[in-house]
Tab-separated table of C-alpha atoms and ligand atoms in Angstrom:
chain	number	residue	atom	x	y	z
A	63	UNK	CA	134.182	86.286	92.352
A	64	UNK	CA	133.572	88.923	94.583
A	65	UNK	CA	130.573	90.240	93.463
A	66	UNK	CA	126.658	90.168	93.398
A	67	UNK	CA	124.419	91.702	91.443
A	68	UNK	CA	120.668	92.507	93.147
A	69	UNK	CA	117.934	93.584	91.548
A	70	UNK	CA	114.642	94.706	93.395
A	71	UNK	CA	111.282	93.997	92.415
A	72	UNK	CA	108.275	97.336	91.733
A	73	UNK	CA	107.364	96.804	95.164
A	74	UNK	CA	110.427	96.872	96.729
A	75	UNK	CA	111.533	100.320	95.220
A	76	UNK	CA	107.454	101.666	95.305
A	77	UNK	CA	108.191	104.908	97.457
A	78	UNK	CA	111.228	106.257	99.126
A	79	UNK	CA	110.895	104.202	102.159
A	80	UNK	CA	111.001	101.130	100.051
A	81	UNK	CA	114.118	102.172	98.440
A	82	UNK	CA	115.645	102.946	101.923
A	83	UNK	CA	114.850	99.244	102.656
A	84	UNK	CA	116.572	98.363	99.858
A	85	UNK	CA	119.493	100.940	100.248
A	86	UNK	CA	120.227	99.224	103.449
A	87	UNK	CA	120.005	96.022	102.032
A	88	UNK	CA	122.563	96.442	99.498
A	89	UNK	CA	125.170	98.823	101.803
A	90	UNK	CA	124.855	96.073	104.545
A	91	UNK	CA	127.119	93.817	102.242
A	92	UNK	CA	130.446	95.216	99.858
A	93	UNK	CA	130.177	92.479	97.529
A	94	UNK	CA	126.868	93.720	96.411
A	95	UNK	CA	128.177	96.415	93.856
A	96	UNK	CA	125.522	96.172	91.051
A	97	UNK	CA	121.919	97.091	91.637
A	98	UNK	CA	119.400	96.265	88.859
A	99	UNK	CA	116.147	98.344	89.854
A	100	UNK	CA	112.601	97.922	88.455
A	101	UNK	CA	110.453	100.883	88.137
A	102	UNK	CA	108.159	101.950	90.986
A	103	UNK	CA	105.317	99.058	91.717
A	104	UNK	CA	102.320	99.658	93.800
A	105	UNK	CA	102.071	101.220	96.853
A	106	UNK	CA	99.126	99.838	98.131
A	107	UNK	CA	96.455	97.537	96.454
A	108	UNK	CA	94.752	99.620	94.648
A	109	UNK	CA	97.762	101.238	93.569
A	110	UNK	CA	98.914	102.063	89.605
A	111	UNK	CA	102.237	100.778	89.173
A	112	UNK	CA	104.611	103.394	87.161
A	113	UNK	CA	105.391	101.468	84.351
A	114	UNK	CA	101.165	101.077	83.495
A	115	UNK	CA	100.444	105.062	84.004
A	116	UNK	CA	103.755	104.933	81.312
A	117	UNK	CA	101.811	102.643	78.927
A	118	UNK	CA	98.523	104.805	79.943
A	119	UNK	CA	100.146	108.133	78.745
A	120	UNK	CA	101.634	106.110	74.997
A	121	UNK	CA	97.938	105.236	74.618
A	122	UNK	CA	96.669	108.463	75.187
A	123	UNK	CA	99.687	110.088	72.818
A	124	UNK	CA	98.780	107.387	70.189
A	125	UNK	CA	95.192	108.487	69.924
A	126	UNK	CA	96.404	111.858	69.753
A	127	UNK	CA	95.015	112.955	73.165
A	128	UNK	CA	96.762	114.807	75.615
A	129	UNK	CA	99.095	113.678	77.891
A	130	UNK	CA	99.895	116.694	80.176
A	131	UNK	CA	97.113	115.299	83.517
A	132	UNK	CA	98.514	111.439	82.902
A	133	UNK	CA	102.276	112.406	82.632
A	134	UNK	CA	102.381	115.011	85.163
A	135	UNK	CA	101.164	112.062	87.867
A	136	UNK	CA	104.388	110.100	87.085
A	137	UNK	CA	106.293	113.591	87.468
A	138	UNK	CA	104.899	113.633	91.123
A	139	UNK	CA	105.373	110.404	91.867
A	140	UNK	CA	109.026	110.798	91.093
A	141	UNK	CA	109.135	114.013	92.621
A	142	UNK	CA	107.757	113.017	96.230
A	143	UNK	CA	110.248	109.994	95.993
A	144	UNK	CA	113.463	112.584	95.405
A	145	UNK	CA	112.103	115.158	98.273
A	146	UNK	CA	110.928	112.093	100.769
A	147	UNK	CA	114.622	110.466	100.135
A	148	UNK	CA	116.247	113.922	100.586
A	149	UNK	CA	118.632	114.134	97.658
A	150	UNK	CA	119.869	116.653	95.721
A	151	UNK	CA	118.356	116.266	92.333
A	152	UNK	CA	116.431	117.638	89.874
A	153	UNK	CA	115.168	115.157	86.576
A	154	UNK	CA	113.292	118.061	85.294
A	155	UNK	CA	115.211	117.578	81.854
A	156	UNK	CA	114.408	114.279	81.858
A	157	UNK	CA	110.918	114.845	82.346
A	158	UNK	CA	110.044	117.578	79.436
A	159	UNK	CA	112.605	115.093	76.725
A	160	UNK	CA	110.263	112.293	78.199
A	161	UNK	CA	107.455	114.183	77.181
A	162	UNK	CA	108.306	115.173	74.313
A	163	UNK	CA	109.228	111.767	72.952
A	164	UNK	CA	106.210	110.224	74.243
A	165	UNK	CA	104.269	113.021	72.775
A	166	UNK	CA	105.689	112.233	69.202
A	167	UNK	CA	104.340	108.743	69.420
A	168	UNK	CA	108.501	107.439	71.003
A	169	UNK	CA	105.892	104.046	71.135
A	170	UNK	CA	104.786	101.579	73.880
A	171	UNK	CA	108.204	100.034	74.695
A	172	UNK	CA	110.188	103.372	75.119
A	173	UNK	CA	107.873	104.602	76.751
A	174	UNK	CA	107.690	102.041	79.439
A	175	UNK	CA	111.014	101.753	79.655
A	176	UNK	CA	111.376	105.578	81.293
A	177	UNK	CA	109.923	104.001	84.389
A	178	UNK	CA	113.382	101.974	85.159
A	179	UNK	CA	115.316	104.806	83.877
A	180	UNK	CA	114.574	107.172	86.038
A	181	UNK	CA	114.500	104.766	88.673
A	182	UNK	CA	117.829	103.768	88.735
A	183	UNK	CA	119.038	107.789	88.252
A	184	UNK	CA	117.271	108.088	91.448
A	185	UNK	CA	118.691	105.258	92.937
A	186	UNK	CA	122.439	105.587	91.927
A	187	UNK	CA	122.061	108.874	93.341
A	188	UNK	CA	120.725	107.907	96.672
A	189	UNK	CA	123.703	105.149	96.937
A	190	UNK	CA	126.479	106.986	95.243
A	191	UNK	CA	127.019	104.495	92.638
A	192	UNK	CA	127.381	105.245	89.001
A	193	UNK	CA	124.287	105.136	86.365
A	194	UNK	CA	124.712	102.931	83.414
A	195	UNK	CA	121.813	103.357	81.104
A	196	UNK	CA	120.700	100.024	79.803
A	197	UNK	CA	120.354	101.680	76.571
A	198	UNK	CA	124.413	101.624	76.350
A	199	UNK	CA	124.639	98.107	77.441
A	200	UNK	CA	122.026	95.598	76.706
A	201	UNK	CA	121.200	94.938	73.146
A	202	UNK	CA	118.105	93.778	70.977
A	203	UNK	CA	118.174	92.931	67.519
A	204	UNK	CA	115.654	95.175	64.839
A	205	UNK	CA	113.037	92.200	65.503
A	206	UNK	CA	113.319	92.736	69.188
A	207	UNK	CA	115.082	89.646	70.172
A	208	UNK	CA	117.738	89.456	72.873
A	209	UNK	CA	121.553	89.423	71.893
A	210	UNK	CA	123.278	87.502	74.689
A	211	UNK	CA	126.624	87.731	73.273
A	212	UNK	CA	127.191	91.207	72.192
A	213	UNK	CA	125.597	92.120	75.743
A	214	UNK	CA	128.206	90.450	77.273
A	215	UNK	CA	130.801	92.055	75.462
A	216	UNK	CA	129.326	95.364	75.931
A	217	UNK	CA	128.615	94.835	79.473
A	218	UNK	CA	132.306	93.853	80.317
A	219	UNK	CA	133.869	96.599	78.481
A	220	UNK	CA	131.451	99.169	80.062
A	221	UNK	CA	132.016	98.423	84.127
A	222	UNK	CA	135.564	97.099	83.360
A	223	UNK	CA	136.802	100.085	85.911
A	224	UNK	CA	133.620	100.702	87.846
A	225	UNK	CA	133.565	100.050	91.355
A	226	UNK	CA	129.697	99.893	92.292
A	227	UNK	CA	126.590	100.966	89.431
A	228	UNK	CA	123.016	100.989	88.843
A	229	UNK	CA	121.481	99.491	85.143
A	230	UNK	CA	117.636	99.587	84.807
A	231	UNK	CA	116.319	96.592	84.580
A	232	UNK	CA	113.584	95.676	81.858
A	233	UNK	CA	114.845	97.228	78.815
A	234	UNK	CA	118.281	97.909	75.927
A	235	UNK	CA	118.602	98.711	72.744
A	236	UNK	CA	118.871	97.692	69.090
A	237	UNK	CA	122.646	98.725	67.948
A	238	UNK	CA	120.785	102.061	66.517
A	239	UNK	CA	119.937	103.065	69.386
A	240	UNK	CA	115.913	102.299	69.663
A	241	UNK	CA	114.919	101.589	72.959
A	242	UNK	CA	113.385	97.578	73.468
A	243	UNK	CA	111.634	95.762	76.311
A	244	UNK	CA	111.478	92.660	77.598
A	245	UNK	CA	108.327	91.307	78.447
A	246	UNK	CA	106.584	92.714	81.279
A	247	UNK	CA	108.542	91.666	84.656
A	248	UNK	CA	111.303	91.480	82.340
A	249	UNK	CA	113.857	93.367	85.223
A	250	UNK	CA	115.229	89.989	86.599
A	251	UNK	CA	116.132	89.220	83.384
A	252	UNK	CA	118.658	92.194	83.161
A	253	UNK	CA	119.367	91.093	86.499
A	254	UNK	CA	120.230	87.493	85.651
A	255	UNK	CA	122.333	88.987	82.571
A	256	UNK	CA	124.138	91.254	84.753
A	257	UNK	CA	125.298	88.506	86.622
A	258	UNK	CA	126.427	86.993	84.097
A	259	UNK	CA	128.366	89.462	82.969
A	260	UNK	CA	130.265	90.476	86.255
A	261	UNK	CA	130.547	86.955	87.029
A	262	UNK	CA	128.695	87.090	89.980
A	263	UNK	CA	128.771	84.609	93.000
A	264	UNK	CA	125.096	84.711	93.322
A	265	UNK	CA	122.351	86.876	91.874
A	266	UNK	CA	119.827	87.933	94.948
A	267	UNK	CA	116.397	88.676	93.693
A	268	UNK	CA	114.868	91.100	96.278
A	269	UNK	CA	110.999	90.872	96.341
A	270	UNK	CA	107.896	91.155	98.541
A	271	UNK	CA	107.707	87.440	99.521
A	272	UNK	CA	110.226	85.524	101.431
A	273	UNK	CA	111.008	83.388	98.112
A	274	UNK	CA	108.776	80.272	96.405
A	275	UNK	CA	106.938	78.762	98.594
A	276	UNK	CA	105.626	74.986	98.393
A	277	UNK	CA	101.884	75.365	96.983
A	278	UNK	CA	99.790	78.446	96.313
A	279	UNK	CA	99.154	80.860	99.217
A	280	UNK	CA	95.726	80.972	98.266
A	281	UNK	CA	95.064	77.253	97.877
A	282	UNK	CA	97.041	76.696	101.188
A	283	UNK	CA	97.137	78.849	104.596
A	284	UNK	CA	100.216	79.421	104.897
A	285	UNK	CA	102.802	77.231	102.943
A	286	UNK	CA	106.050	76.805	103.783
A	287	UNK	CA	108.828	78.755	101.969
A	288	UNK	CA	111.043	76.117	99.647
A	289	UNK	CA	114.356	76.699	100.888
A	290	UNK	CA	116.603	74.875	97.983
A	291	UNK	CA	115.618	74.584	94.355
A	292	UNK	CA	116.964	73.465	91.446
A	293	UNK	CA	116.663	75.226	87.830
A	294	UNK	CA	114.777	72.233	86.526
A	295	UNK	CA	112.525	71.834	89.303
A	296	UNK	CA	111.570	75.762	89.176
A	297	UNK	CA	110.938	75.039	85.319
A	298	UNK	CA	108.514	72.331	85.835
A	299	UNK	CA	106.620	74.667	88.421
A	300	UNK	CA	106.651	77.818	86.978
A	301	UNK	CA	105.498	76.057	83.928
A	302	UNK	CA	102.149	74.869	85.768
A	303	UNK	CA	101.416	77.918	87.310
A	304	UNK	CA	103.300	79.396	89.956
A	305	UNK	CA	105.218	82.570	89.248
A	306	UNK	CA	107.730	84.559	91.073
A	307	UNK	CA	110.570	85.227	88.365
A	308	UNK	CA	110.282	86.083	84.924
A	309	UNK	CA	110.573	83.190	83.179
A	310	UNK	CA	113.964	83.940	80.928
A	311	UNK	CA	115.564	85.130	83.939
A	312	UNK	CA	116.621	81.510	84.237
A	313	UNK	CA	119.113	80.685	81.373
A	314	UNK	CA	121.523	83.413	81.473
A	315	UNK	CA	122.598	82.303	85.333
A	316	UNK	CA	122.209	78.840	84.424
A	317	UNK	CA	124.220	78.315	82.217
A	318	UNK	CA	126.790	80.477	83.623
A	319	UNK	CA	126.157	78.266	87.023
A	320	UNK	CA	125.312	81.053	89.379
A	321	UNK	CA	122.630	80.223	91.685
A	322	UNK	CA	119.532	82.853	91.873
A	323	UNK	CA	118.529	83.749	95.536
A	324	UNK	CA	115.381	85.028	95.652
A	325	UNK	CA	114.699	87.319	99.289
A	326	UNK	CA	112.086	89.526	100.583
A	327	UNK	CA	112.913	93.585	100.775
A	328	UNK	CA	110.747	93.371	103.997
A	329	UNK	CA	112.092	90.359	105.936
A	330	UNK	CA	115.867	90.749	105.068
A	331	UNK	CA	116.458	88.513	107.793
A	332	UNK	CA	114.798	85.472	105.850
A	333	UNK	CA	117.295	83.138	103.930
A	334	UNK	CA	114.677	82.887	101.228
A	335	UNK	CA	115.083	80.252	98.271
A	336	UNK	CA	118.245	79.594	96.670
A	337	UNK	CA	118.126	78.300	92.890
A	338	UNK	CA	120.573	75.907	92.349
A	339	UNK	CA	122.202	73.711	89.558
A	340	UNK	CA	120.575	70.805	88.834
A	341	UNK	CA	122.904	68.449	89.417
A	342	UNK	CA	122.785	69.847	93.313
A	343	UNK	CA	121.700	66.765	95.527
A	344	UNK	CA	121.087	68.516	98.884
A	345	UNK	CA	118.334	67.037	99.697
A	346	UNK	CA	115.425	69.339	100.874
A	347	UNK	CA	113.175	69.275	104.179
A	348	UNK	CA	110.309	67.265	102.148
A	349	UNK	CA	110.458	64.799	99.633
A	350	UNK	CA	108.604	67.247	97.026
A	351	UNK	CA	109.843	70.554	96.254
A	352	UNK	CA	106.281	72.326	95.218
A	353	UNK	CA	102.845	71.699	93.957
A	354	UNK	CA	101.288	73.868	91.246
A	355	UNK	CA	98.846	73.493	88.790
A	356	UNK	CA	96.274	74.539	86.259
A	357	UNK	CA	92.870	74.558	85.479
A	358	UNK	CA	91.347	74.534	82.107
A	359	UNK	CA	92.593	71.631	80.142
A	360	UNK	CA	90.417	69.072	77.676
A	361	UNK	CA	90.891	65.675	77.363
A	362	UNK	CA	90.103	64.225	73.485
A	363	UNK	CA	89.998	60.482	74.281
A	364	UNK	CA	89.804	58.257	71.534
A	365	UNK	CA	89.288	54.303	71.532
A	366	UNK	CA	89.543	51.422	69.062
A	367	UNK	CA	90.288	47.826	69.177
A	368	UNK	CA	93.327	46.948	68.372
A	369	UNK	CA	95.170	50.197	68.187
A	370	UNK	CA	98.358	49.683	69.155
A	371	UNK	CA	98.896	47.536	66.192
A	372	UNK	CA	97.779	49.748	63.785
A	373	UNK	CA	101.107	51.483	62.428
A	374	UNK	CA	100.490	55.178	61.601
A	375	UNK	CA	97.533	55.845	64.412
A	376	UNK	CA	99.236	58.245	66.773
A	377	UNK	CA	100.680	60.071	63.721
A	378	UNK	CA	97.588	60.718	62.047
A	379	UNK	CA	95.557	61.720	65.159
A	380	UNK	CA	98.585	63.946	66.117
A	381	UNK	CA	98.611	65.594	62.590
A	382	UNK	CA	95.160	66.521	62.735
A	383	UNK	CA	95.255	67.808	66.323
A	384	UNK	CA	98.212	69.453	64.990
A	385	UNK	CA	96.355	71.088	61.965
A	386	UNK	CA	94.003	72.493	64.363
A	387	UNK	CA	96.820	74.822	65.845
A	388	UNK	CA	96.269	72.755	69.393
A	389	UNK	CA	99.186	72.200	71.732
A	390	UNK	CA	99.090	68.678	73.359
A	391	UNK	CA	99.810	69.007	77.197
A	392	UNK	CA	100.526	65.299	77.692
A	393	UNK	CA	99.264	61.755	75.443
A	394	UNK	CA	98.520	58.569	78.000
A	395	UNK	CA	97.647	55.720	76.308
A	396	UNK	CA	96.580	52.160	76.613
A	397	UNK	CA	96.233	49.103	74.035
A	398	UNK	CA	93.329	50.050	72.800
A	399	UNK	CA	93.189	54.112	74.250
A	400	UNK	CA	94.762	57.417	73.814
A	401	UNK	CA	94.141	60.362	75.445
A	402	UNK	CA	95.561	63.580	73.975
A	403	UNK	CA	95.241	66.471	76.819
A	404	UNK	CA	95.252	69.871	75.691
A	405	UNK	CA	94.323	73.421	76.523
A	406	UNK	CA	90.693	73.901	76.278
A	407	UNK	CA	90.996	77.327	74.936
A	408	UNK	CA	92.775	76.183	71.787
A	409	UNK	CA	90.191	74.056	70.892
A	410	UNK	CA	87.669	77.473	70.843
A	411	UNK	CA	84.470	76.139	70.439
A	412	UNK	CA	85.613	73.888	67.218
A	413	UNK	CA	85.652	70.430	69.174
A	414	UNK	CA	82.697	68.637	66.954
A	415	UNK	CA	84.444	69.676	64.344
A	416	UNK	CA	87.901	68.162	65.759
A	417	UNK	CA	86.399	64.932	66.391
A	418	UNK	CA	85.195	64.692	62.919
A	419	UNK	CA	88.143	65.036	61.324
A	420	UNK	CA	89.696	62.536	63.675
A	421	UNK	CA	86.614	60.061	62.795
A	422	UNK	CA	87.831	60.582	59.240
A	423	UNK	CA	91.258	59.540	59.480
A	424	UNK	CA	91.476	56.681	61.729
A	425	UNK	CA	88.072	55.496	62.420
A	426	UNK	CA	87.506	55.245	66.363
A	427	UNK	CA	84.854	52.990	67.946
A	428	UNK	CA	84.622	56.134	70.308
A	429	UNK	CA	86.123	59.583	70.606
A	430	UNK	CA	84.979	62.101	73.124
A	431	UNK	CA	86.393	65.762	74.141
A	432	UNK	CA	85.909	66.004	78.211
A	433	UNK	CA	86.353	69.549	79.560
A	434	UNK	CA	87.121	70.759	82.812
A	435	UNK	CA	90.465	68.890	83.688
A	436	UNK	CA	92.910	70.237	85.988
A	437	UNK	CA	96.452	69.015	86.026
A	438	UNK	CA	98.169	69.411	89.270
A	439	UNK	CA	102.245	68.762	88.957
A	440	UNK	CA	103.795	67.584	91.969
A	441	UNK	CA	107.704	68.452	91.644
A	442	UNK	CA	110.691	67.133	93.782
A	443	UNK	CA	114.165	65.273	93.164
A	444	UNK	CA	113.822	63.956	96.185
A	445	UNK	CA	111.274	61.659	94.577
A	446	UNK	CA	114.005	59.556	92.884
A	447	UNK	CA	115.488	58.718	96.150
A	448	UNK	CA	112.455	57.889	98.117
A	449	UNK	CA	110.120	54.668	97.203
A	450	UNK	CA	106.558	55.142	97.677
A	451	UNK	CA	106.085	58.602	96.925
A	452	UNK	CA	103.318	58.012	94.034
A	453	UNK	CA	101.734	55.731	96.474
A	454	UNK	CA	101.277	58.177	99.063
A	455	UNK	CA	100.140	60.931	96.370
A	456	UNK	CA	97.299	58.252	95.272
A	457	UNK	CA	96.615	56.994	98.584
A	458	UNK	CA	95.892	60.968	99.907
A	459	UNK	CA	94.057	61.694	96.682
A	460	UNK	CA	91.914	58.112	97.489
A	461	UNK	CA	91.286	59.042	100.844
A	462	UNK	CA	89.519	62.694	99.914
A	463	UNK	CA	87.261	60.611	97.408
A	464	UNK	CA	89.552	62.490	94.293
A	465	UNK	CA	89.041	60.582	90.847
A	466	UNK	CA	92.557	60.436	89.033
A	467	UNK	CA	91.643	60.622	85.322
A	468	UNK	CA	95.553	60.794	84.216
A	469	UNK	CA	98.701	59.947	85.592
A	470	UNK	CA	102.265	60.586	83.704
A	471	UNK	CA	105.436	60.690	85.454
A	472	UNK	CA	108.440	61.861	83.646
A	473	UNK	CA	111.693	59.592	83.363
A	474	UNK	CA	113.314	61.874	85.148
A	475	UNK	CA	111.554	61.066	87.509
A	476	UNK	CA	111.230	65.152	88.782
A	477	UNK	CA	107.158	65.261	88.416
A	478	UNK	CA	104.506	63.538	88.785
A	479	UNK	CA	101.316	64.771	86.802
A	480	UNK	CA	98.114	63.973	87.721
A	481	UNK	CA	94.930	65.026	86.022
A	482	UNK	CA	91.680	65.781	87.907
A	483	UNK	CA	88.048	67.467	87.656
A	484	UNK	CA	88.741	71.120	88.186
A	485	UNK	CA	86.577	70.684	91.065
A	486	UNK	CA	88.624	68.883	92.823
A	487	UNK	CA	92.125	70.913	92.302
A	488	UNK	CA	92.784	73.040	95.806
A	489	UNK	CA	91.226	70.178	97.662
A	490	UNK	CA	93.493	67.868	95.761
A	491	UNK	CA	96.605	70.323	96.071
A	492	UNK	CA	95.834	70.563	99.708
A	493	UNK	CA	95.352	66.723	100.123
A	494	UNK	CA	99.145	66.491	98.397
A	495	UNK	CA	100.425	69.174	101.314
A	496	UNK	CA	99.264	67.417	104.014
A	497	UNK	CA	100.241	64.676	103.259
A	498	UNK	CA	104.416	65.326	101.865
A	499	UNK	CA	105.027	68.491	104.107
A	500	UNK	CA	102.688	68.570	107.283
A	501	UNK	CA	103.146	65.187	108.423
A	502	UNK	CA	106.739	65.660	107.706
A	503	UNK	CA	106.751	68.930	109.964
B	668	LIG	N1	108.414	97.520	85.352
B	668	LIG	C1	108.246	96.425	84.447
B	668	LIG	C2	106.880	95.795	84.677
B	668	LIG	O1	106.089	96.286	85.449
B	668	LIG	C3	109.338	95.437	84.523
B	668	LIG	C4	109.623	94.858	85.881
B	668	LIG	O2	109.176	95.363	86.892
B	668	LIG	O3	110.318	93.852	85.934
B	668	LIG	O4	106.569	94.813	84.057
């Protein structure tokens, strides 16, 4: 197909000589004919990005307080962007409705949806594209859950004979016509559902870093940028820490098999990193993808003689664990061990408790909660190829005197987990760097 669909990030669209950035961006190439925009991020650091001074002035409204100071900074924010991009345009109506409706308690999620709205009226009107309010398009059900399919179909029918158009990203409607959210960041995952709508040959993901890059920027100087990435592989990262896309931005591309190319407003010029299908085998620069990882996990480790021939003894230490409302991270275990990782904050303050429960039904010689574990995921498919890749992730973690206290690699063979003092995490991560992508450089 001959289309993409681009969305740009808060900061990307902050004042109007963001949005000339990204005005450029998208007029530099025909195919791009359907802009997603989030609302207006921070400017600076210290910056308030539009869509909290929205959720400011609901608070306010909700404890009946006025609203007139907190809304009227949003007005002038929007105001200074229409004068500074020299357009002919007044959203005054839009304003005192806004108002209004936020004034009569509207609620959190309408509220912060106005940021995106009149966003992308600005926008459309800077490019000359048509507006499409999400509202008309992408639907929620009454509990606030997503409808995929009747998006689609409302989607299609709407821009059937529209050349070029702006939606707002982040929120919809229910099919009564009150206004939804996703979760916050939720823009690229309009974005992602645009694409799959239009069919798009790619969905480009315009942001304020020059896409994913191999380990944490402030664990790491400087990391490299990962230049090819599969679904899977972003999964298992973004799942241990590192973040860059909203999380369900992923499935409606995926399984539509459009790859997600995420770029930086303010280095057009970079390729940035290209989300891929998972069945992709281009093989990267490195043999690992990306490093993330967590702190903050507790390790319950339980031993008896003889375990593994006891029939029942996972289940019953599982159901208790599970009784407590804990989620188990990952469960090594030896003949006569098992270690049951979880979050430490799940186990709030109850872990004598825990462990006598467990004593109860199975007995242990010994059981012991150990806090302050960090799990560090190292993620690559080039790992499957290349022999001697968990060697070299022990032998670096040896060498800086690191104490492994976990190991599980998955069978498919995309991760390898390790567990660690939280200590020891950015010297570990930075250990794993050197090692896969410095002495590779
Ligand atoms: N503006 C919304 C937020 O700040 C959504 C987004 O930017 O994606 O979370």
């Amino acid at each position: 197909m001959n289309v993409k669909v681009v969305k740009f990030g808060g900061s990307s669209l902050a004042d109007a000589n963001q949005i000339k950035k990204a005005a450029e961006i998208i007029k530099a190439d025909s195919k791009r004919r359907f802009v997603v925009p989030s609302a207006p991020g921070k400017r600076f650091s210290d910056d308030i990005k539009v869509t909290d001074m929205l959720y400011r002035c609901n608070n306010l409204a909700m404890e009946n307080r006025d609203i007139n100071e907190a809304f009227g900074n949003i007005v002038n924010r929007y105001n200074g962007i229409i004068s500074d991009l020299g357009i002919d345009l007044s959203l005054d109506e839009q304003f005192e409705e806004i108002k209004r409706n936020i004034k009569n308690k509207a609620g959190n999620e309408y509220a912060a949806s106005r940021g995106e709205y009149l966003n992308g009226i600005i926008i459309a009107a800077y490019l000359g594209f048509e507006f499409i309010d999400a509202a008309e398009v992408i639907e929620f059900d009454s509990e606030g859950g997503f409808r995929l399919d009747k998006t689609i179909t409302k989607l299609r029918n709407r821009i059937r004979n529209v050349e070029a158009a702006v939606i707002p990203g982040f929120y919809g409607a229910t099919a009564d016509g009150v206004v939804r959210t996703f979760s916050r960041g939720g823009s690229d995952v309009t974005g992602s559902i645009v694409a799959n709508a239009v069919n798009a040959e790619i969905y480009e993901n315009w942001t304020d870093v020059s896409g994913f890059l191999v380990a944490d920027p402030r664990v790491v100087e400087n990391p490299e940028v990962i230049s090819v990435i599969t679904y899977k592989e972003l999964r298992e990262l973004s799942y241990m820490g590192a973040t860059v896309l909203h999380e369900d931005a992923i499935f409606p591309v995926r399984t539509a098999g459009i790859p997600i190319n995420i770029r930086n407003t303010n280095a057009p010029e970079a390729p940035g990193t290209m989300i891929v299908s998972d069945d992709n085998d281009e093989f990267g620069r490195f043999t690992i993808t990306g490093i993330a990882g967590k702190k903050g996990f507790s390790a319950i480790n339980i031993e008896k003689a003889m375990m593994n021939s006891e029939l029942g003894f996972c289940r019953k230490v599982l159901s208790v664990i599970e009784d407590f409302g804990v989620s188990i991270e990952h469960m090594p275990s030896g003949i006569d061990t098992l270690s049951v990782i979880c979050p430490t904050s799940q186990l709030d303050g109850r872990e004598d408790e825990l462990m006598a429960r467990i004593r109860r039904v199975v007995a242990p010689d010994h059981i012991e909660i150990e806090n302050g574990i960090a799990l560090m995921a190292i993620v690559g498919r080039g790992m499957r190829k290349t022999r001697g890749t968990a060697g070299r992730i022990f032998s670096a973690l040896a060498h800086a005197r690191i104490n492994v206290k976990m190991i599980d690699q998955g069978s498919s063979e995309l991760n390898v987990i390790v567990g660690i003092g939280e200590n020891d995490f950015e010297e570990a991560v930075r250990r794993i760097y050197d090692m896969f992508v410095n002495s590779a450089l």
